[in-house]
CSV table of C-alpha atoms in Angstrom, one decimal:
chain,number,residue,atom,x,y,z
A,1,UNK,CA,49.0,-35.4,27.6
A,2,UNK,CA,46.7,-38.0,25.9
A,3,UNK,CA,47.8,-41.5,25.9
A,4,UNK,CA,50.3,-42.4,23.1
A,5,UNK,CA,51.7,-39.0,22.4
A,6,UNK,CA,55.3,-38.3,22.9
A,7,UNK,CA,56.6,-35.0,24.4
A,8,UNK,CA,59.1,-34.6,21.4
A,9,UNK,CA,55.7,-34.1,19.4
A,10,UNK,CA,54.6,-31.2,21.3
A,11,UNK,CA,57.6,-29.2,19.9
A,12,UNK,CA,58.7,-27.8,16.5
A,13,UNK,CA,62.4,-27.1,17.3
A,14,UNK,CA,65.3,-27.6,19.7
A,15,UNK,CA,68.6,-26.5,19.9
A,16,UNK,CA,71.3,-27.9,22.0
A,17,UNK,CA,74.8,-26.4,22.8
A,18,UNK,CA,77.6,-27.8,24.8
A,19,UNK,CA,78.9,-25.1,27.1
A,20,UNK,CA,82.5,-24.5,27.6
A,21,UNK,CA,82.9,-26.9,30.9
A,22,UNK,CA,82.8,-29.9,28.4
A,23,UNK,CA,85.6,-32.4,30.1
A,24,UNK,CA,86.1,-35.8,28.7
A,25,UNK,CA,88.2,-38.5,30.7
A,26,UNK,CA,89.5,-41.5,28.9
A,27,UNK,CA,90.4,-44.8,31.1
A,28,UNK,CA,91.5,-47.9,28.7
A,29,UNK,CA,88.4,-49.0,26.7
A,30,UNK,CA,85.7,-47.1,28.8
A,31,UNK,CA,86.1,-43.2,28.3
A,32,UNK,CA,83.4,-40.9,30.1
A,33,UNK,CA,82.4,-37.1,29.3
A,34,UNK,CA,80.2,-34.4,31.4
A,35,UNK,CA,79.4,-31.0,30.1
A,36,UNK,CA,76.8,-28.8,30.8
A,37,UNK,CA,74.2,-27.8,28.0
A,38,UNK,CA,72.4,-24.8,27.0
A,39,UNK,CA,68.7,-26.0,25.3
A,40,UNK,CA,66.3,-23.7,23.5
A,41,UNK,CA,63.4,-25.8,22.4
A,42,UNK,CA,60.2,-23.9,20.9
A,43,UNK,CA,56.9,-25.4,21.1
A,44,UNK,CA,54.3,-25.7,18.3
A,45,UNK,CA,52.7,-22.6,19.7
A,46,UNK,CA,55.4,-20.8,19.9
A,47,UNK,CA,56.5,-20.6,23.4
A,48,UNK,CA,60.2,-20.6,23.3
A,49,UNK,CA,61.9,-22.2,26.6
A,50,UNK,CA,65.3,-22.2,27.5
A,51,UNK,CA,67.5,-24.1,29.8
A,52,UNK,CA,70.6,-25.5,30.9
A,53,UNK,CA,70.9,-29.4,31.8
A,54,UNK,CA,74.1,-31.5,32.9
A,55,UNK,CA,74.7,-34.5,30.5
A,56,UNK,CA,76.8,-37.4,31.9
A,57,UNK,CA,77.8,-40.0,29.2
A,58,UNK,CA,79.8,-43.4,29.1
A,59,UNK,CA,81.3,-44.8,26.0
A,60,UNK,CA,83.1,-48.7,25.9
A,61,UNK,CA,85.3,-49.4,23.4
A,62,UNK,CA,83.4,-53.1,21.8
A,63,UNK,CA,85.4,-54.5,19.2
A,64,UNK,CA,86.7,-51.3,17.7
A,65,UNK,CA,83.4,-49.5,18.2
A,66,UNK,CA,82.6,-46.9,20.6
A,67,UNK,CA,79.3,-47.3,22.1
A,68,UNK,CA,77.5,-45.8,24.7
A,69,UNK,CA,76.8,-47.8,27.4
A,70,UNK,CA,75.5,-45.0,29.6
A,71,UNK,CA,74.2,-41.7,29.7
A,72,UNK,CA,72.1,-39.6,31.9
A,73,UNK,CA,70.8,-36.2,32.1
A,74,UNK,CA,69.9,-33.6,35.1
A,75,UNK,CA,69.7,-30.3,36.4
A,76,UNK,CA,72.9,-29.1,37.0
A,77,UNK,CA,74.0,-27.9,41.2
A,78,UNK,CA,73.2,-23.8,41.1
């Protein structure tokens, strides 16, 4: 990929699903969620490709606001 382009641009479209193992556990002012998710992204040629990825995210509760303070992505255990 030449120098200064970003993946994203190499794609037209993406779709992103949460699957139905979404499971979100609250604990005072931190609350964290994991779900697996389905992706079908198509590239500007066309080439559709299709996935699934876990997602692992962290929320704290700053003055009122719930912000993510982590979040991390990988290929879920088969």
């Amino acid at each position: 990929m030449p120098r200064g382009r970003s993946l994203v641009s190499t794609y037209k479209s993406a779709a992103f699903t949460l699957n139905d193992d979404a499971a979100i556990h609250p604990h005072g002012d931190l609350v964290w969620a994991t779900a697996t998710v389905k992706e079908q992204m198509t590239t500007k040629a066309g080439k559709v490709e299709m996935g699934n990825f876990r997602w692992t995210v962290v929320f704290e509760n700053q003055d009122g606001k719930w912000l993510i303070v982590h979040e991390h992505v990988s290929a879920p255990l088969q």
